[in-house]
Amino acid sequence: MDQLVVNAVTRSETGKRVAKKLREDGRLPAVMYNSKGESFPLVVDEAEFTKVWKNSTPTTLINLKVDGKDNLVFIKDTEYDIKTDKNLHADFHAVDSDKVLRRTLKIQLGGNPVGVREGGRLTAHQSQITIQCLPKDLPPRIVADVSNLAIGQKFYIKDLNLGEGISILTSGDILVASVSAPKR
């Protein structure tokens, strides 16, 4: 997938009145935070941001072009109005492409286990994992392929294959999923 891009311009005025006027004009007030804790008030196009927001996950790296300068960011937070179906504000977190990130991600179970097809019951145990990697290596999701689990078998953190460049910080002995015999 191509990298998602959001264009932004810096803004000097802040406050409720300014934000309201921006929204009326189809623009969205936003803030970009860097690793030093500094914040930069921005303006983005609401439609452009919403398109990117709907096609991203918490681990999706976005190219935020601020006044033409590229910044590698995550969408940190949004304020969303469910009544109007519009975003009201966006926060971006800028990252250094050469600095290791630490993230906690949800584990998704993938596949239909052999043991379930034989009448067993799949139980999910651990739902999150903490990993460490460079931003370019950050996976969009963590999927535990449990399709080969038979009745009585278990899937542990150490059974995950996340690829090169990704270190698992969660203990490998933690149970992710198991297939148990059907109750009689």
PDB file of C-alpha atoms in Angstrom:
ATOM      1  CA  MET A   1       0.000   0.000   0.000  1.00  0.00           C
ATOM      2  CA  ASP A   2       1.230   3.493  -0.804  1.00  0.00           C
ATOM      3  CA  GLN A   3       2.008   5.728   2.124  1.00  0.00           C
ATOM      4  CA  LEU A   4      -0.904   7.897   3.162  1.00  0.00           C
ATOM      5  CA  VAL A   5      -0.334  11.650   2.885  1.00  0.00           C
ATOM      6  CA  VAL A   6      -1.999  14.573   4.660  1.00  0.00           C
ATOM      7  CA  ASN A   7      -1.110  18.145   3.721  1.00  0.00           C
ATOM      8  CA  ALA A   8      -0.997  20.719   6.510  1.00  0.00           C
ATOM      9  CA  VAL A   9      -0.063  24.326   7.103  1.00  0.00           C
ATOM     10  CA  THR A  10       1.083  25.887  10.347  1.00  0.00           C
ATOM     11  CA  ARG A  11      -1.292  28.242  12.096  1.00  0.00           C
ATOM     12  CA  SER A  12      -0.521  31.053  14.487  1.00  0.00           C
ATOM     13  CA  GLU A  13      -4.029  31.651  15.825  1.00  0.00           C
ATOM     14  CA  THR A  14      -5.596  29.238  18.281  1.00  0.00           C
ATOM     15  CA  GLY A  15      -8.772  29.127  20.340  1.00  0.00           C
ATOM     16  CA  LYS A  16     -12.436  28.157  20.050  1.00  0.00           C
ATOM     17  CA  ARG A  17     -13.463  30.926  17.650  1.00  0.00           C
ATOM     18  CA  VAL A  18     -10.589  30.181  15.303  1.00  0.00           C
ATOM     19  CA  ALA A  19     -11.335  26.431  15.416  1.00  0.00           C
ATOM     20  CA  LYS A  20     -15.026  27.037  14.696  1.00  0.00           C
ATOM     21  CA  LYS A  21     -14.200  29.241  11.697  1.00  0.00           C
ATOM     22  CA  LEU A  22     -11.765  26.632  10.350  1.00  0.00           C
ATOM     23  CA  ARG A  23     -14.426  23.910  10.592  1.00  0.00           C
ATOM     24  CA  GLU A  24     -16.975  26.121   8.810  1.00  0.00           C
ATOM     25  CA  ASP A  25     -14.463  26.471   5.962  1.00  0.00           C
ATOM     26  CA  GLY A  26     -13.989  22.671   5.674  1.00  0.00           C
ATOM     27  CA  ARG A  27     -10.670  22.691   7.464  1.00  0.00           C
ATOM     28  CA  LEU A  28      -9.641  20.939  10.642  1.00  0.00           C
ATOM     29  CA  PRO A  29      -7.565  22.283  13.525  1.00  0.00           C
ATOM     30  CA  ALA A  30      -4.755  19.892  14.398  1.00  0.00           C
ATOM     31  CA  VAL A  31      -1.605  19.653  16.495  1.00  0.00           C
ATOM     32  CA  MET A  32       1.629  17.781  15.779  1.00  0.00           C
ATOM     33  CA  TYR A  33       3.710  16.670  18.777  1.00  0.00           C
ATOM     34  CA  ASN A  34       7.348  15.671  18.438  1.00  0.00           C
ATOM     35  CA  SER A  35       9.475  13.356  20.599  1.00  0.00           C
ATOM     36  CA  LYS A  36      10.698  16.337  22.663  1.00  0.00           C
ATOM     37  CA  GLY A  37       7.147  17.177  23.749  1.00  0.00           C
ATOM     38  CA  GLU A  38       6.920  20.288  21.594  1.00  0.00           C
ATOM     39  CA  SER A  39       3.593  21.035  19.918  1.00  0.00           C
ATOM     40  CA  PHE A  40       2.886  22.702  16.592  1.00  0.00           C
ATOM     41  CA  PRO A  41      -0.625  24.007  15.776  1.00  0.00           C
ATOM     42  CA  LEU A  42      -1.696  23.056  12.245  1.00  0.00           C
ATOM     43  CA  VAL A  43      -4.594  23.224   9.812  1.00  0.00           C
ATOM     44  CA  VAL A  44      -5.522  20.269   7.568  1.00  0.00           C
ATOM     45  CA  ASP A  45      -8.261  19.766   5.001  1.00  0.00           C
ATOM     46  CA  GLU A  46     -11.107  17.941   6.767  1.00  0.00           C
ATOM     47  CA  ALA A  47     -12.050  15.738   3.780  1.00  0.00           C
ATOM     48  CA  GLU A  48      -8.427  14.772   3.074  1.00  0.00           C
ATOM     49  CA  PHE A  49      -7.805  13.932   6.736  1.00  0.00           C
ATOM     50  CA  THR A  50     -11.016  11.908   7.078  1.00  0.00           C
ATOM     51  CA  LYS A  51     -10.136   9.796   4.028  1.00  0.00           C
ATOM     52  CA  VAL A  52      -6.714   8.994   5.513  1.00  0.00           C
ATOM     53  CA  TRP A  53      -8.153   8.462   9.010  1.00  0.00           C
ATOM     54  CA  LYS A  54     -10.695   5.911   7.748  1.00  0.00           C
ATOM     55  CA  ASN A  55      -7.958   3.979   5.929  1.00  0.00           C
ATOM     56  CA  SER A  56      -5.448   3.823   8.765  1.00  0.00           C
ATOM     57  CA  THR A  57      -4.825   1.860  11.936  1.00  0.00           C
ATOM     58  CA  PRO A  58      -3.070   3.013  15.118  1.00  0.00           C
ATOM     59  CA  THR A  59       0.180   1.678  13.614  1.00  0.00           C
ATOM     60  CA  THR A  60      -0.153   3.276  10.176  1.00  0.00           C
ATOM     61  CA  LEU A  61       2.644   5.706   9.420  1.00  0.00           C
ATOM     62  CA  ILE A  62       1.437   8.805   7.614  1.00  0.00           C
ATOM     63  CA  ASN A  63       3.418  11.404   5.706  1.00  0.00           C
ATOM     64  CA  LEU A  64       2.261  14.726   7.176  1.00  0.00           C
ATOM     65  CA  LYS A  65       3.479  17.461   4.824  1.00  0.00           C
ATOM     66  CA  VAL A  66       3.682  20.610   6.948  1.00  0.00           C
ATOM     67  CA  ASP A  67       4.275  23.627   4.707  1.00  0.00           C
ATOM     68  CA  GLY A  68       5.778  21.200   2.157  1.00  0.00           C
ATOM     69  CA  LYS A  69       8.145  19.496   4.642  1.00  0.00           C
ATOM     70  CA  ASP A  70       7.695  15.737   5.174  1.00  0.00           C
ATOM     71  CA  ASN A  71       7.058  14.431   8.703  1.00  0.00           C
ATOM     72  CA  LEU A  72       6.548  10.778   9.601  1.00  0.00           C
ATOM     73  CA  VAL A  73       3.577  10.638  12.013  1.00  0.00           C
ATOM     74  CA  PHE A  74       0.926   8.477  13.621  1.00  0.00           C
ATOM     75  CA  ILE A  75      -2.579   9.742  14.224  1.00  0.00           C
ATOM     76  CA  LYS A  76      -2.403   9.998  18.002  1.00  0.00           C
ATOM     77  CA  ASP A  77      -5.971  11.095  18.720  1.00  0.00           C
ATOM     78  CA  THR A  78      -9.045  12.596  17.124  1.00  0.00           C
ATOM     79  CA  GLU A  79     -12.082  14.408  18.403  1.00  0.00           C
ATOM     80  CA  TYR A  80     -15.069  13.128  16.450  1.00  0.00           C
ATOM     81  CA  ASP A  81     -18.683  14.362  16.453  1.00  0.00           C
ATOM     82  CA  ILE A  82     -20.966  11.377  15.974  1.00  0.00           C
ATOM     83  CA  LYS A  83     -23.991  13.626  15.269  1.00  0.00           C
ATOM     84  CA  THR A  84     -22.408  15.403  12.304  1.00  0.00           C
ATOM     85  CA  ASP A  85     -20.148  12.471  11.313  1.00  0.00           C
ATOM     86  CA  LYS A  86     -17.159  14.812  11.191  1.00  0.00           C
ATOM     87  CA  ASN A  87     -13.785  15.075  12.849  1.00  0.00           C
ATOM     88  CA  LEU A  88     -13.393  18.186  14.995  1.00  0.00           C
ATOM     89  CA  HIS A  89      -9.686  17.988  15.842  1.00  0.00           C
ATOM     90  CA  ALA A  90      -6.665  15.769  15.175  1.00  0.00           C
ATOM     91  CA  ASP A  91      -3.443  15.130  17.069  1.00  0.00           C
ATOM     92  CA  PHE A  92      -0.395  13.727  15.296  1.00  0.00           C
ATOM     93  CA  HIS A  93       2.700  12.198  16.907  1.00  0.00           C
ATOM     94  CA  ALA A  94       5.893  12.678  14.871  1.00  0.00           C
ATOM     95  CA  VAL A  95       8.512   9.920  14.991  1.00  0.00           C
ATOM     96  CA  ASP A  96      12.140   9.685  13.917  1.00  0.00           C
ATOM     97  CA  SER A  97      12.549   7.100  11.155  1.00  0.00           C
ATOM     98  CA  ASP A  98      15.825   5.858  12.672  1.00  0.00           C
ATOM     99  CA  LYS A  99      14.601   5.636  16.280  1.00  0.00           C
ATOM    100  CA  VAL A 100      13.240   2.368  17.704  1.00  0.00           C
ATOM    101  CA  LEU A 101       9.555   2.445  18.689  1.00  0.00           C
ATOM    102  CA  ARG A 102       7.854   0.497  21.427  1.00  0.00           C
ATOM    103  CA  ARG A 103       4.176  -0.320  20.805  1.00  0.00           C
ATOM    104  CA  THR A 104       1.487  -2.455  22.395  1.00  0.00           C
ATOM    105  CA  LEU A 105      -0.776  -3.988  19.759  1.00  0.00           C
ATOM    106  CA  LYS A 106      -3.841  -6.202  19.803  1.00  0.00           C
ATOM    107  CA  ILE A 107      -3.416  -9.809  18.736  1.00  0.00           C
ATOM    108  CA  GLN A 108      -5.963 -11.048  16.206  1.00  0.00           C
ATOM    109  CA  LEU A 109      -6.650 -14.748  15.869  1.00  0.00           C
ATOM    110  CA  GLY A 110      -6.602 -15.909  12.254  1.00  0.00           C
ATOM    111  CA  GLY A 111      -7.772 -19.120  10.673  1.00  0.00           C
ATOM    112  CA  ASN A 112     -10.264 -21.819  11.575  1.00  0.00           C
ATOM    113  CA  PRO A 113      -8.542 -24.301  13.916  1.00  0.00           C
ATOM    114  CA  VAL A 114      -8.601 -28.006  13.060  1.00  0.00           C
ATOM    115  CA  GLY A 115      -9.772 -28.682  16.614  1.00  0.00           C
ATOM    116  CA  VAL A 116     -12.791 -26.404  16.224  1.00  0.00           C
ATOM    117  CA  ARG A 117     -13.792 -28.181  13.004  1.00  0.00           C
ATOM    118  CA  GLU A 118     -13.640 -31.414  15.048  1.00  0.00           C
ATOM    119  CA  GLY A 119     -16.011 -29.975  17.672  1.00  0.00           C
ATOM    120  CA  GLY A 120     -13.538 -28.310  20.043  1.00  0.00           C
ATOM    121  CA  ARG A 121     -13.767 -24.804  21.449  1.00  0.00           C
ATOM    122  CA  LEU A 122     -11.258 -22.007  20.737  1.00  0.00           C
ATOM    123  CA  THR A 123     -10.428 -19.780  23.710  1.00  0.00           C
ATOM    124  CA  ALA A 124      -8.500 -16.529  23.388  1.00  0.00           C
ATOM    125  CA  HIS A 125      -6.265 -15.769  26.370  1.00  0.00           C
ATOM    126  CA  GLN A 126      -3.742 -12.946  25.817  1.00  0.00           C
ATOM    127  CA  SER A 127      -5.117 -10.168  23.599  1.00  0.00           C
ATOM    128  CA  GLN A 128      -2.114  -7.803  23.440  1.00  0.00           C
ATOM    129  CA  ILE A 129       1.593  -7.907  22.738  1.00  0.00           C
ATOM    130  CA  THR A 130       4.354  -5.347  23.227  1.00  0.00           C
ATOM    131  CA  ILE A 131       6.890  -5.091  20.424  1.00  0.00           C
ATOM    132  CA  GLN A 132       9.896  -2.957  19.571  1.00  0.00           C
ATOM    133  CA  CYS A 133      11.046  -2.013  16.060  1.00  0.00           C
ATOM    134  CA  LEU A 134      11.915   0.790  13.675  1.00  0.00           C
ATOM    135  CA  PRO A 135       8.894   2.677  12.286  1.00  0.00           C
ATOM    136  CA  LYS A 136       9.365   1.121   8.821  1.00  0.00           C
ATOM    137  CA  ASP A 137       9.083  -2.396  10.320  1.00  0.00           C
ATOM    138  CA  LEU A 138       5.926  -1.753  12.361  1.00  0.00           C
ATOM    139  CA  PRO A 139       3.266  -4.256  11.255  1.00  0.00           C
ATOM    140  CA  PRO A 140      -0.270  -2.984  10.571  1.00  0.00           C
ATOM    141  CA  ARG A 141      -1.623  -5.805  12.732  1.00  0.00           C
ATOM    142  CA  ILE A 142      -0.500  -8.884  14.645  1.00  0.00           C
ATOM    143  CA  VAL A 143      -2.245 -12.073  13.523  1.00  0.00           C
ATOM    144  CA  ALA A 144      -1.803 -15.388  15.322  1.00  0.00           C
ATOM    145  CA  ASP A 145      -2.482 -18.151  12.778  1.00  0.00           C
ATOM    146  CA  VAL A 146      -4.314 -20.751  14.846  1.00  0.00           C
ATOM    147  CA  SER A 147      -5.578 -22.819  11.892  1.00  0.00           C
ATOM    148  CA  ASN A 148      -3.331 -25.812  12.760  1.00  0.00           C
ATOM    149  CA  LEU A 149      -4.388 -26.052  16.421  1.00  0.00           C
ATOM    150  CA  ALA A 150      -5.924 -29.415  17.261  1.00  0.00           C
ATOM    151  CA  ILE A 151      -7.933 -30.231  20.371  1.00  0.00           C
ATOM    152  CA  GLY A 152      -5.664 -29.911  23.407  1.00  0.00           C
ATOM    153  CA  GLN A 153      -3.077 -27.721  21.656  1.00  0.00           C
ATOM    154  CA  LYS A 154      -2.011 -24.225  22.652  1.00  0.00           C
ATOM    155  CA  PHE A 155      -0.545 -21.189  20.889  1.00  0.00           C
ATOM    156  CA  TYR A 156       1.987 -19.081  22.817  1.00  0.00           C
ATOM    157  CA  ILE A 157       3.547 -15.657  22.208  1.00  0.00           C
ATOM    158  CA  LYS A 158       6.787 -17.450  21.227  1.00  0.00           C
ATOM    159  CA  ASP A 159       4.871 -19.143  18.365  1.00  0.00           C
ATOM    160  CA  LEU A 160       4.289 -15.791  16.629  1.00  0.00           C
ATOM    161  CA  ASN A 161       6.405 -15.120  13.554  1.00  0.00           C
ATOM    162  CA  LEU A 162       6.587 -11.342  13.168  1.00  0.00           C
ATOM    163  CA  GLY A 163       9.515 -11.171  10.775  1.00  0.00           C
ATOM    164  CA  GLU A 164      12.911  -9.539  10.945  1.00  0.00           C
ATOM    165  CA  GLY A 165      13.475  -6.273  12.729  1.00  0.00           C
ATOM    166  CA  ILE A 166      10.694  -6.814  15.275  1.00  0.00           C
ATOM    167  CA  SER A 167      11.529  -7.714  18.872  1.00  0.00           C
ATOM    168  CA  ILE A 168       8.825  -9.157  21.095  1.00  0.00           C
ATOM    169  CA  LEU A 169       9.003  -7.686  24.593  1.00  0.00           C
ATOM    170  CA  THR A 170       6.101  -9.697  26.018  1.00  0.00           C
ATOM    171  CA  SER A 171       7.131 -13.002  27.623  1.00  0.00           C
ATOM    172  CA  GLY A 172       7.126 -15.864  25.112  1.00  0.00           C
ATOM    173  CA  ASP A 173       5.545 -18.222  27.648  1.00  0.00           C
ATOM    174  CA  ILE A 174       2.240 -16.327  27.735  1.00  0.00           C
ATOM    175  CA  LEU A 175      -0.692 -18.239  26.264  1.00  0.00           C
ATOM    176  CA  VAL A 176      -2.455 -16.569  23.305  1.00  0.00           C
ATOM    177  CA  ALA A 177      -5.077 -19.199  22.432  1.00  0.00           C
ATOM    178  CA  SER A 178      -6.019 -22.805  23.042  1.00  0.00           C
ATOM    179  CA  VAL A 179      -8.464 -25.359  21.688  1.00  0.00           C
ATOM    180  CA  SER A 180     -10.222 -27.455  24.294  1.00  0.00           C
ATOM    181  CA  ALA A 181     -12.354 -30.576  23.962  1.00  0.00           C
ATOM    182  CA  PRO A 182     -16.096 -30.063  23.664  1.00  0.00           C
ATOM    183  CA  LYS A 183     -18.092 -30.188  26.881  1.00  0.00           C
ATOM    184  CA  ARG A 184     -20.257 -33.244  27.222  1.00  0.00           C
TER     185      ARG A 184
END
